[in-house]
Short mmCIF file of C-alpha atoms in Angstrom, two decimals:
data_model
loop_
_atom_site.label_atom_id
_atom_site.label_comp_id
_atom_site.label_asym_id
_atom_site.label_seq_id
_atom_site.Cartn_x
_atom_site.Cartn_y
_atom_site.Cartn_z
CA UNK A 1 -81.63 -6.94 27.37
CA UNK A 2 -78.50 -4.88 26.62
CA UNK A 3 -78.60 -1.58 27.43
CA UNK A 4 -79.72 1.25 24.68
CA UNK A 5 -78.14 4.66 23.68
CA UNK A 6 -80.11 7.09 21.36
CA UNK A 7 -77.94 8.56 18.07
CA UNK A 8 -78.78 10.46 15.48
CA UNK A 9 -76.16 10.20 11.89
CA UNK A 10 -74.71 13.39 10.62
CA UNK A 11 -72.33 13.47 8.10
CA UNK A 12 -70.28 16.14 5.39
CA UNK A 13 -70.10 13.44 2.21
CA UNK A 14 -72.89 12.89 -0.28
CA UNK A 15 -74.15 9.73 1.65
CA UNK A 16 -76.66 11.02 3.51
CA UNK A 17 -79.20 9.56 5.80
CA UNK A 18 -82.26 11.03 7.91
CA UNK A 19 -80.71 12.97 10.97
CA UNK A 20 -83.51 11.18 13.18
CA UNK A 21 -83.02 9.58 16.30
CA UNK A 22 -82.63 5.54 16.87
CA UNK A 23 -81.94 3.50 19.37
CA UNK A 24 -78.84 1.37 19.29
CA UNK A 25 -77.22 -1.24 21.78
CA UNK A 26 -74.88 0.80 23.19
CA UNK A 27 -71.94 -1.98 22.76
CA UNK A 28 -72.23 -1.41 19.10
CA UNK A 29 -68.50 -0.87 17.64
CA UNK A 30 -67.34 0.76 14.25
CA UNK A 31 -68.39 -2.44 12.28
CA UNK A 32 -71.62 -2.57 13.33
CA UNK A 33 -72.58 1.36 12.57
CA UNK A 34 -70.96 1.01 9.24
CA UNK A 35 -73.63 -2.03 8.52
CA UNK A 36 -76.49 0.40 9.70
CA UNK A 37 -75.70 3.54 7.99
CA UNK A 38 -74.91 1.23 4.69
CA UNK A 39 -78.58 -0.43 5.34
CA UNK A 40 -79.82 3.33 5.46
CA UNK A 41 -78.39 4.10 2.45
CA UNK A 42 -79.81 0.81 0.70
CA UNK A 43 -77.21 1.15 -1.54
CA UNK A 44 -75.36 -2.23 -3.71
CA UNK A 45 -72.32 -1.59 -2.88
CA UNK A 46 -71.51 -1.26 0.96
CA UNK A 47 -68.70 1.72 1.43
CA UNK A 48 -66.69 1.57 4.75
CA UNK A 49 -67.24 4.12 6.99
CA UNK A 50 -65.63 5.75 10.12
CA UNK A 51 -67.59 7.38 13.01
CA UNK A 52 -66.34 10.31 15.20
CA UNK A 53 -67.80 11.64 18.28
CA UNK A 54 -66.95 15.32 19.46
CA UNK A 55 -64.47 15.18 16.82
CA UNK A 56 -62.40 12.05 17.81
CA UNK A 57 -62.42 9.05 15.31
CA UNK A 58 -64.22 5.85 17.77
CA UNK A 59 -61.93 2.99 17.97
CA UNK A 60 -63.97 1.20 21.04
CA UNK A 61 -67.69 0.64 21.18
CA UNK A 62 -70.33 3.88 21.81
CA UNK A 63 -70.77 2.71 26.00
CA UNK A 64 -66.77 2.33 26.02
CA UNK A 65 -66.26 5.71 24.86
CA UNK A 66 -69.19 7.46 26.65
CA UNK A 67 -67.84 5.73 29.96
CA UNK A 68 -64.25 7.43 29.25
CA UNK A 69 -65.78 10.64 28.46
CA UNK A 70 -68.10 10.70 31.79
CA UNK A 71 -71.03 10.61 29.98
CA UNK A 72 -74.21 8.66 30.34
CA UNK A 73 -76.29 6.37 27.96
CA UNK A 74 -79.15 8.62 28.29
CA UNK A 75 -77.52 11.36 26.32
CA UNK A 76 -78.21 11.14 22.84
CA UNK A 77 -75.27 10.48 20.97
CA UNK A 78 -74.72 12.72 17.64
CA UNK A 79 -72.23 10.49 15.50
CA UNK A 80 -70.66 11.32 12.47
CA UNK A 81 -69.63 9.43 9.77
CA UNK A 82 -67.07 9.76 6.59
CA UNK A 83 -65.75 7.37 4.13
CA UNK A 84 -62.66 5.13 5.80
CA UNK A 85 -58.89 5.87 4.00
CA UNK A 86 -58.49 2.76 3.56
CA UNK A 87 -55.11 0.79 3.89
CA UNK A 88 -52.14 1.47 2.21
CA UNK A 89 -51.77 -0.52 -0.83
CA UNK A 90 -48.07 -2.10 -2.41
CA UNK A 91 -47.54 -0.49 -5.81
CA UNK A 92 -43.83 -1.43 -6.64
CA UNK A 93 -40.61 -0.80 -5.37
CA UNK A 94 -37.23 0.73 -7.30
CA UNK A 95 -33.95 -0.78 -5.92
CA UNK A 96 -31.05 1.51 -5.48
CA UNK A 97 -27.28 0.73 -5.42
CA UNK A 98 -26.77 2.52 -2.17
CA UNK A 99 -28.93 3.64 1.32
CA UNK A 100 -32.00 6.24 0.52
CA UNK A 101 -31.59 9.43 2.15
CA UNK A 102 -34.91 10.91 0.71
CA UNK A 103 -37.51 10.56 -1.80
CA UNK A 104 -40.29 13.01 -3.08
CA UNK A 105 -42.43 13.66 -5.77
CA UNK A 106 -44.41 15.52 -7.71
CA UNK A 107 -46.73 15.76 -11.35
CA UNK A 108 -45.91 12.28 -11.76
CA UNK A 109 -42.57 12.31 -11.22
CA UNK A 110 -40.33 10.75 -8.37
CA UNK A 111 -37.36 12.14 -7.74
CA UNK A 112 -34.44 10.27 -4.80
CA UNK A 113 -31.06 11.59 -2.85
CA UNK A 114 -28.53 8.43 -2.20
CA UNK A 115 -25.97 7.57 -0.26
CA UNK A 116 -24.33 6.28 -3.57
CA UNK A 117 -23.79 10.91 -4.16
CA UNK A 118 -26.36 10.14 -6.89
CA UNK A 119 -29.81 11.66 -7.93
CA UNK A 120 -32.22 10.46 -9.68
CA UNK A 121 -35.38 10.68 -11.51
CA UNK A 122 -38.05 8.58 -11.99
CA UNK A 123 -41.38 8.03 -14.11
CA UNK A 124 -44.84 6.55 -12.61
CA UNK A 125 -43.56 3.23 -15.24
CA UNK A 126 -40.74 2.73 -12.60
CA UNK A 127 -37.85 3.62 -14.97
CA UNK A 128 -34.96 5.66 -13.60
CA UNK A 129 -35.24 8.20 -16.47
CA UNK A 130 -32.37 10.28 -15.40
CA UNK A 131 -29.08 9.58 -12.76
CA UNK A 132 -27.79 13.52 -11.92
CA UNK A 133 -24.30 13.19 -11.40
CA UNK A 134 -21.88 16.39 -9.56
CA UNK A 135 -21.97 15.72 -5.88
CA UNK A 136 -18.66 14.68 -4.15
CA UNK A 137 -20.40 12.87 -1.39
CA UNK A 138 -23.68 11.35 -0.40
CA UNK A 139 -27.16 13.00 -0.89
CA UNK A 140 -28.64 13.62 1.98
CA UNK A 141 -32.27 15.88 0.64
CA UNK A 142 -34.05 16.36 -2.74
CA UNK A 143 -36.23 18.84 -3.81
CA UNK A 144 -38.41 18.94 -7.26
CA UNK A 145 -39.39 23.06 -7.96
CA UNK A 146 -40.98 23.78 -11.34
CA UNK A 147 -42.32 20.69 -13.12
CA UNK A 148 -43.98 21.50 -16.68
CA UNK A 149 -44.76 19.77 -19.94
CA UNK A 150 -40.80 20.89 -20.85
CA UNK A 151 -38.88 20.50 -17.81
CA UNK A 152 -38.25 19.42 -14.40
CA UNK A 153 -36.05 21.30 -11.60
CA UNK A 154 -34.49 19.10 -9.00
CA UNK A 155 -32.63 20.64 -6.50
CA UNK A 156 -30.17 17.98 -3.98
CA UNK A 157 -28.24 18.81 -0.64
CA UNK A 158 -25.43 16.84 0.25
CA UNK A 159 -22.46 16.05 2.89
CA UNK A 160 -20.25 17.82 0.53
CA UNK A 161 -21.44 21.21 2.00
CA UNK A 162 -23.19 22.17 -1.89
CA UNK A 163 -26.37 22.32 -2.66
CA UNK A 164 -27.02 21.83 -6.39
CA UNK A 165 -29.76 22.88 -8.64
CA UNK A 166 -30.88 20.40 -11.87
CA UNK A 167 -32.57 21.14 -15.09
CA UNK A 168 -34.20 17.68 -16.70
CA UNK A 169 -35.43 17.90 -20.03
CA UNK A 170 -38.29 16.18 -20.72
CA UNK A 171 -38.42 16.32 -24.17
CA UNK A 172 -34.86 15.54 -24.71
CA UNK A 173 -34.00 13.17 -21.57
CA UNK A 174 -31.52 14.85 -21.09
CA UNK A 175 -30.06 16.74 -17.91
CA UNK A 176 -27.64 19.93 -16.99
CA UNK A 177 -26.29 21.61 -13.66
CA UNK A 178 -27.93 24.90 -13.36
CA UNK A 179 -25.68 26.16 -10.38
CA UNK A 180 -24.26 25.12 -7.05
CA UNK A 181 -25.54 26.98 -3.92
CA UNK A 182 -22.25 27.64 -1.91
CA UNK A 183 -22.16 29.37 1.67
CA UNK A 184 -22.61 26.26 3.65
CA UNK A 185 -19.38 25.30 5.86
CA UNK A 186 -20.72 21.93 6.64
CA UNK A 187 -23.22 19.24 5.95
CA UNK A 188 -26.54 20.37 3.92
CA UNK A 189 -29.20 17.66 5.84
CA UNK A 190 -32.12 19.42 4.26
CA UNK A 191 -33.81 21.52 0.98
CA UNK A 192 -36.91 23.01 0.33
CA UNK A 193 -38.97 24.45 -1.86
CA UNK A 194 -41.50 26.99 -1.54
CA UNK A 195 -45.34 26.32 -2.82
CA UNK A 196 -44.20 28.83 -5.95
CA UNK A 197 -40.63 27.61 -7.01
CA UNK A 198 -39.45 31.07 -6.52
CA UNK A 199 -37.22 30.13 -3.16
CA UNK A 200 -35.06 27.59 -1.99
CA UNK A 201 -33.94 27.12 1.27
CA UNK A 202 -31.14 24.22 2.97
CA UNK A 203 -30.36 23.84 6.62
CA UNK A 204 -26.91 22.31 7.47
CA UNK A 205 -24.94 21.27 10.08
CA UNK A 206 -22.81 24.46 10.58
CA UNK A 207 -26.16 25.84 12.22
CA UNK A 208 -27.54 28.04 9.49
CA UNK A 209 -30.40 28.08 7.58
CA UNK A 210 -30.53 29.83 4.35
CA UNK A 211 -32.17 30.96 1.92
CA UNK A 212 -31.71 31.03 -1.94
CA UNK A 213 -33.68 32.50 -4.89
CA UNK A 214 -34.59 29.55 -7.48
CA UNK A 215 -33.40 32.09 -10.38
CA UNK A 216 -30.35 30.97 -12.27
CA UNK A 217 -27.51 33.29 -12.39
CA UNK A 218 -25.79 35.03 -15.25
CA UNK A 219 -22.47 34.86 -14.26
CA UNK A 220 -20.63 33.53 -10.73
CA UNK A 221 -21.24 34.55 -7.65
CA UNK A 222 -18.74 35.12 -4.91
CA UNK A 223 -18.82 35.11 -1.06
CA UNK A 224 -18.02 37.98 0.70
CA UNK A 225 -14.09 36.52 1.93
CA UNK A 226 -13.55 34.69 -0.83
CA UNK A 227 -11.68 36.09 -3.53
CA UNK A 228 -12.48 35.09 -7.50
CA UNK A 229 -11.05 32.19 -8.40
CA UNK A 230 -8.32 32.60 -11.15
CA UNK A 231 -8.66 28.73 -11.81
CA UNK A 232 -10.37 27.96 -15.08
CA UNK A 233 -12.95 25.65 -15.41
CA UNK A 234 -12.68 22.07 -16.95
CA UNK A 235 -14.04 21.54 -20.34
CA UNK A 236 -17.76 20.74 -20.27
CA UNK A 237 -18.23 22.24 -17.06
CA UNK A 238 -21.08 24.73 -16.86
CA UNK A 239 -21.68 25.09 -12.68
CA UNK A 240 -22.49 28.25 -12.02
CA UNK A 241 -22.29 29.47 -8.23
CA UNK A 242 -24.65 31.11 -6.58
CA UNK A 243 -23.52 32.62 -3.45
CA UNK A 244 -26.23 35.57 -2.34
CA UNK A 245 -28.32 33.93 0.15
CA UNK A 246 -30.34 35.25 3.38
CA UNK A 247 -28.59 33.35 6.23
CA UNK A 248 -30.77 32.71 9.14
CA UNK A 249 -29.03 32.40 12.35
CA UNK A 250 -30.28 31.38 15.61
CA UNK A 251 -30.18 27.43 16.32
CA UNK A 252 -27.64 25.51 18.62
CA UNK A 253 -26.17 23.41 16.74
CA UNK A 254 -26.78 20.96 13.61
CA UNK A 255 -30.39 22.05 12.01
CA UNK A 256 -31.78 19.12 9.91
CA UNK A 257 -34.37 20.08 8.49
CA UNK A 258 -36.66 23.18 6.82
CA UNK A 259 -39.60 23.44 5.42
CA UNK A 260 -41.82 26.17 3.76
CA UNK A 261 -45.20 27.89 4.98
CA UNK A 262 -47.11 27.02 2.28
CA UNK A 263 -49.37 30.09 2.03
CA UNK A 264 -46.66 32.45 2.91
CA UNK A 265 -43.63 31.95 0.98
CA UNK A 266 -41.88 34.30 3.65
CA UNK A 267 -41.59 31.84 6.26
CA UNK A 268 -39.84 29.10 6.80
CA UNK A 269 -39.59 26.17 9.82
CA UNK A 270 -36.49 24.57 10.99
CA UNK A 271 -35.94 21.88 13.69
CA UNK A 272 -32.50 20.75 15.15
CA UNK A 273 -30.34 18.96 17.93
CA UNK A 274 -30.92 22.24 19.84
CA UNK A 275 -34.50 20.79 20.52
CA UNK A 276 -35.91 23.57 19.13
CA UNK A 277 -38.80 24.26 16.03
CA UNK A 278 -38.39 27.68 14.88
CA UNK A 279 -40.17 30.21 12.67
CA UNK A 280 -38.64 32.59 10.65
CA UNK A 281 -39.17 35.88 8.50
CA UNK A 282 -36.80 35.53 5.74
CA UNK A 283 -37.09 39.02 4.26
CA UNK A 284 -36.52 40.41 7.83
CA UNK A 285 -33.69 37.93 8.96
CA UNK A 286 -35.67 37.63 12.26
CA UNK A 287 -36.33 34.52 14.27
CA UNK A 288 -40.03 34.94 14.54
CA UNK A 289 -40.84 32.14 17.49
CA UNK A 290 -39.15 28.98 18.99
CA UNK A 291 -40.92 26.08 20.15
CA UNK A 292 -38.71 23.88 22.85
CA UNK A 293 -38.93 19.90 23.39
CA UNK A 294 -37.44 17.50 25.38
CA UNK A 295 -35.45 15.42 22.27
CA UNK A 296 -34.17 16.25 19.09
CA UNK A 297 -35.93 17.27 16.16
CA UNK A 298 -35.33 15.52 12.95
CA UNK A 299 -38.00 16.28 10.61
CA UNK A 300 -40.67 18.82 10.37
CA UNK A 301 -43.76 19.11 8.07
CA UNK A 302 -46.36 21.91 7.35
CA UNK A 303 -49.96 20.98 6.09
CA UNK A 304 -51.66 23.39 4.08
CA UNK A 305 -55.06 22.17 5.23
CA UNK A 306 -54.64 22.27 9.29
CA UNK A 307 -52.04 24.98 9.37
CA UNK A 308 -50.15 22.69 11.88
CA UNK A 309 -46.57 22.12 11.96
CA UNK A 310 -45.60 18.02 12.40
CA UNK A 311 -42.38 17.06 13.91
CA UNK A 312 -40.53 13.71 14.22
CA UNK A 313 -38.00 12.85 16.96
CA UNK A 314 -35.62 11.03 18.52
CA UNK A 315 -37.68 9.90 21.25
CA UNK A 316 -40.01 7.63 18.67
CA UNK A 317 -42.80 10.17 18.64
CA UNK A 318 -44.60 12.86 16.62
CA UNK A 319 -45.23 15.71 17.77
CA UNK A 320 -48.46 18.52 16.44
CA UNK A 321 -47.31 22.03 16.92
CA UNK A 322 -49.50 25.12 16.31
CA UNK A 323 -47.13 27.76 14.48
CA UNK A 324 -49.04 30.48 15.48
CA UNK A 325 -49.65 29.70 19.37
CA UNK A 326 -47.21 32.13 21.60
CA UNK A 327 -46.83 29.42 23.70
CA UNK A 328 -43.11 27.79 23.50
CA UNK A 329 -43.81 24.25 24.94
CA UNK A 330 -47.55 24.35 23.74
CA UNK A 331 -47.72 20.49 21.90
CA UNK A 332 -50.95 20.32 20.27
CA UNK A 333 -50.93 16.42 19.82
CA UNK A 334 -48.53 13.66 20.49
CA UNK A 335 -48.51 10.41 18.44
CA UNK A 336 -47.00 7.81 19.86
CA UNK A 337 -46.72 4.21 18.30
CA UNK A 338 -43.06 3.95 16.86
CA UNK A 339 -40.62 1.36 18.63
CA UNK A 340 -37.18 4.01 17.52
CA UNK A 341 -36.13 7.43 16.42
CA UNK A 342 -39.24 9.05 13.97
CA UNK A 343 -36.64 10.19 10.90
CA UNK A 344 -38.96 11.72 8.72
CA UNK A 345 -43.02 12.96 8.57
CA UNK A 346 -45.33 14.01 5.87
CA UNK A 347 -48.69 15.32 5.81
CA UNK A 348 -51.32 14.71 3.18
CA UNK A 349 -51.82 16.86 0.44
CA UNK A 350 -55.48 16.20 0.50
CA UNK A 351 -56.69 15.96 3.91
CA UNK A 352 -56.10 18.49 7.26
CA UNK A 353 -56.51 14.92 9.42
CA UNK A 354 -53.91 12.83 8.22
CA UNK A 355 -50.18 12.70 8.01
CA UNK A 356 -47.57 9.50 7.47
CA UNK A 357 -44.10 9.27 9.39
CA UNK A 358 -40.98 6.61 8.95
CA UNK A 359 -39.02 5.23 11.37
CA UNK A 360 -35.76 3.54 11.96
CA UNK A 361 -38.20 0.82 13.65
CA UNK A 362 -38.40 -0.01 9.75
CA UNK A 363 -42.41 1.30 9.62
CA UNK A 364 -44.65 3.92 8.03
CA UNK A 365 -47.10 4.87 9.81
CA UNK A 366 -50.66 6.76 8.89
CA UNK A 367 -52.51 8.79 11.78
CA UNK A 368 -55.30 10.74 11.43
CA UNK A 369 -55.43 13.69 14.19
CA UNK A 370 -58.89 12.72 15.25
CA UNK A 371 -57.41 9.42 16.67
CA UNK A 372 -54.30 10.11 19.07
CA UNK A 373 -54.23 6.85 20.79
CA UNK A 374 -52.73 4.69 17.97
CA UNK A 375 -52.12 4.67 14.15
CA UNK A 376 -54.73 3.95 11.38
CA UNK A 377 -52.32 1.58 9.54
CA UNK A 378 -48.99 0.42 10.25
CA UNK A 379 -46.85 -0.70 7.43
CA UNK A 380 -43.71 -2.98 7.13
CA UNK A 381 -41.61 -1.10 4.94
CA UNK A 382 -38.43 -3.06 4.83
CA UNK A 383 -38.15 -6.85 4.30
CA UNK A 384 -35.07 -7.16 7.10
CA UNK A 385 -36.08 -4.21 9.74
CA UNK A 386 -34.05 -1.90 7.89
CA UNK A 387 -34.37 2.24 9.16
CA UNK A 388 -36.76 4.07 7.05
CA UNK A 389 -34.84 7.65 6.34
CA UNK A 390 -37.59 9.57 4.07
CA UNK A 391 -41.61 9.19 3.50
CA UNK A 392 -43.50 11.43 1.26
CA UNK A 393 -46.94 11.77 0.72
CA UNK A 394 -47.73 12.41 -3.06
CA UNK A 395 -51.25 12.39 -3.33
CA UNK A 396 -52.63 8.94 -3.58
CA UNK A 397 -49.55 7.64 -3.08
CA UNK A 398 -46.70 7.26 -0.08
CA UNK A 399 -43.41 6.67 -0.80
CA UNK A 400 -40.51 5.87 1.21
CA UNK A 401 -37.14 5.05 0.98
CA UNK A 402 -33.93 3.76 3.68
CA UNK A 403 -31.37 1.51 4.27
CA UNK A 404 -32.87 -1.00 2.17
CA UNK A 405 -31.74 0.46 -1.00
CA UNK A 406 -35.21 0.54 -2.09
CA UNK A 407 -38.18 3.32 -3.07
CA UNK A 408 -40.94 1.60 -2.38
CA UNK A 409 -44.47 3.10 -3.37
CA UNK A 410 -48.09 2.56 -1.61
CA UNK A 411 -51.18 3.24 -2.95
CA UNK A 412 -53.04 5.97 -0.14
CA UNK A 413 -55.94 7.13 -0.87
CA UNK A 414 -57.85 9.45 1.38
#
C-alpha cells in the first residue's frame, strides 16, 4: 500500500470545499488534486486548478516536495488551490516592413516603434489605423499617455536623439506632432509614461535620464547653450520643442531603459550597461538607491500589485528586485529558463504573481513568482528563431514584437 499524507484544501476563489482533513497517496501530482477538489465541488464543468504549498506553486508530487522541504508524511499538509492561467493563446499577428523595436498598448489600442523610423497605431480589428511619420532614424520605444473617447497620445524615442510626442484623432483619423523633446545628445533607447499622463521620461545613451512634463508648449523652448534659431520653419511644419526637462544624472554609461513607480509618479527606475537598477526622486534630482548585478541591464518593469521591480539581462535571466530593500545586491528571485540575452519584461496588470519576458532565444516566456524553478508556458514567438525585442502585457493579452517584422498577439488570461 502506498504511503498516505493527510491535507486539508484552502483556497481565496469562490470554489470552495470543506477545510477537513483527508488522506491522500502521497505520490499524488497536480492532476490528480485538481480531479479531487473538482469531485468536491461536484460541479459539470471541471475548472483546472493549481496547488501551492507554503506559498510555492507544486510542480512535483506532495512526497517529492515534502522530501525537498525536510518534511515528513506525517505532517498534515495544508494545500491551496486557485484557478490555473491557462496557456497563452494565438490571436493574430500584424506584419511590419521593418524589425520591431517595441510594442504596447492600451484601451484597446496597440501602438509599435520600427526600425523602418515609423510609428504606428493599431485597432483590436488588426488595421494599422495611423503610420506617425517625423523621426530621422529608427524607433527604438513607444509610449501611449492619455487615451479617451477623442484622442490618443503616443509618445516615440528614437536613434535620432528626439523624442516626439503624437496627438491621434479618433474621430477624425487623423494625426499631428505635438512637440519634440530635445536635450538628448545621443540615442533615446527608452520612454515612459507615468500611471497619470502628467510625466514623461526617456533614458538614452549619453547616460541621462530625464524627465519631461506631458503638457504641450505654447511657444519653443530653448536649451540653455543653444541660441534661438533664426531659421524659419518649412510650410506645414508645426513641431514645437520642448526643452525644460529634469536631467537625472548618475549611471555609467548607456541607460536603456525607465520606467515609472506606479503609485508615486515621483519616482522613476532606470537600468543600464553600468549594471546598475536605480531609483530616483525626480523633483529632488537625487539618486535615491542603486542596486548592482553581475551583467547588463536591459529592461526593467514595475508591478503595481507586488511592488517589485523585474529586470531582464544579458546573462538570459530575470531578475526580482525589491525597490525598497537597502540592500544593493539583495535579488529577491531569479528566473532562469532563457537560452540568450532577456531584451525586454512585463508584468501583469492583473496579478502580483505573474510577469512575461522576450528573448533573443526567439521566446516569451510566463512565470509566476510562486514557481522559480521553470516557466509556466513557453512560447515560440518567431517562425525562424528570430530575437524577440519588446513584450507587453495588456491585460488579457501579450504582445510582442522583433526581428520578424511581426506584432504578434496572445490571448493571456489570468
Amino acid at each position: 500500500m502506498s504511503e498516505q499524507v493527510q491535507v486539508r484544501f484552502v483556497t481565496q476563489t469562490p470554489y470552495k470545499v470543506s477545510d477537513a482533513t483527508i488522506l491522500l497517496p502521497s505520490s499524488i501530482k497536480k492532476e490528480g488534486l485538481s480531479e479531487i477538489v473538482n469531485g468536491l465541488l461536484d460541479i459539470e464543468k471541471p475548472i483546472p486548478f493549481d496547488f501551492l504549498i507554503d506559498g510555492q506553486l507544486l510542480r512535483t508530487s506532495i512526497s517529492e516536495y515534502l522530501n525537498a522541504t525536510n518534511l515528513s508524511t506525517e505532517n498534515l499538509v495544508t494545500i491551496e488551490y486557485v484557478e490555473s492561467m491557462l496557456p497563452p493563446v494565438p490571436l493574430t499577428a500584424y506584419q511590419h516592413d521593418d524589425w520591431i523595436s517595441s510594442v504596447t498598448g492600451k484601451s484597446g489600442l496597440f501602438a509599435t516603434g520600427s526600425y523602418d523610423n515609423m510609428v504606428r497605431l493599431w485597432n483590436t480589428s488588426g488595421e494599422c489605423i495611423s503610420t506617425f511619420i517625423g523621426h530621422t532614424d529608427s524607433v527604438k520605444s513607444v509610449s501611449l499617455g492619455q487615451v479617451d473617447g477623442d484622442k490618443a497620445i503616443v509618445f516615440s524615442g528614437s536613434l535620432d536623439h528626439s523624442v516626439l510626442a503624437w496627438e491621434y484623432s479618433l474621430e477624425n483619423s487623423s494625426y499631428r506632432l505635438m512637440y519634440e523633446c530635445k536635450g538628448h545628445k545621443g540615442p533615446v533607447e527608452s520612454v515612459a509614461v507615468d500611471a497619470n499622463n502628467n510625466y514623461l521620461a526617456s533614458a538614452s545613451a549619453d547616460g541621462l535620464v530625464r524627465v519631461w512634463t506631458t503638457l504641450e508648449p505654447t511657444e519653443d523652448e530653448h536649451l540653455e547653450d543653444e541660441q534661438p534659431s533664426k531659421k524659419k520653419k518649412k510650410a506645414g511644419e508645426s513641431r514645437k520643442i520642448k526643452a525644460r526637462s529634469v536631467a537625472l544624472e548618475g549611471h555609467v554609461g548607456a541607460v536603456n531603459t525607465v520606467a515609472f513607480n506606479n503609485n508615486d509618479s515621483n519616482i522613476v527606475y532606470t537600468g543600464g550597461w553600468d549594471h546598475s537598477i536605480r531609483a530616483w526622486d525626480v523633483e529632488q534630482q537625487v539618486n535615491l538607491s542603486t542596486k548592482n548585478c553581475e551583467k547588463v541591464v536591459l529592461d526593467v518593469d514595475y508591478s503595481l500589485h507586488s511592488k517589485l521591480l523585474a529586470t531582464g539581462h544579458t546573462d538570459n535571466t530575470v531578475r526580482l528586485w525589491d525597490p525598497k530593500s537597502e540592500d544593493g545586491t539583495n535579488v529577491k528571485l531569479t528566473l532562469r529558463g532563457h537560452s540568450a540575452w532577456v531584451s525586454s519584461v512585463s508584468w501583469s496588470k492583473k496579478s502580483e504573481y505573474t510577469l512575461c519576458s522576450g528573448s533573443y532565444d526567439s521566446s516569451v516566456r510566463v512565470w509566476d513568482i510562486r514557481s522559480s524553478k521553470e516557466p509556466l508556458y513557453t512560447v515560440d514567438a518567431a517562425e525562424n528563431k528570430e530575437k524577440i525585442l519588446s513584450v507587453f502585457w495588456d491585460n488579457d493579452k501579450i504582445l510582442c514584437g522583433g526581428e520578424e517584422k511581426k506584432m504578434r498577439i496572445y490571448q493571456a488570461k489570468v
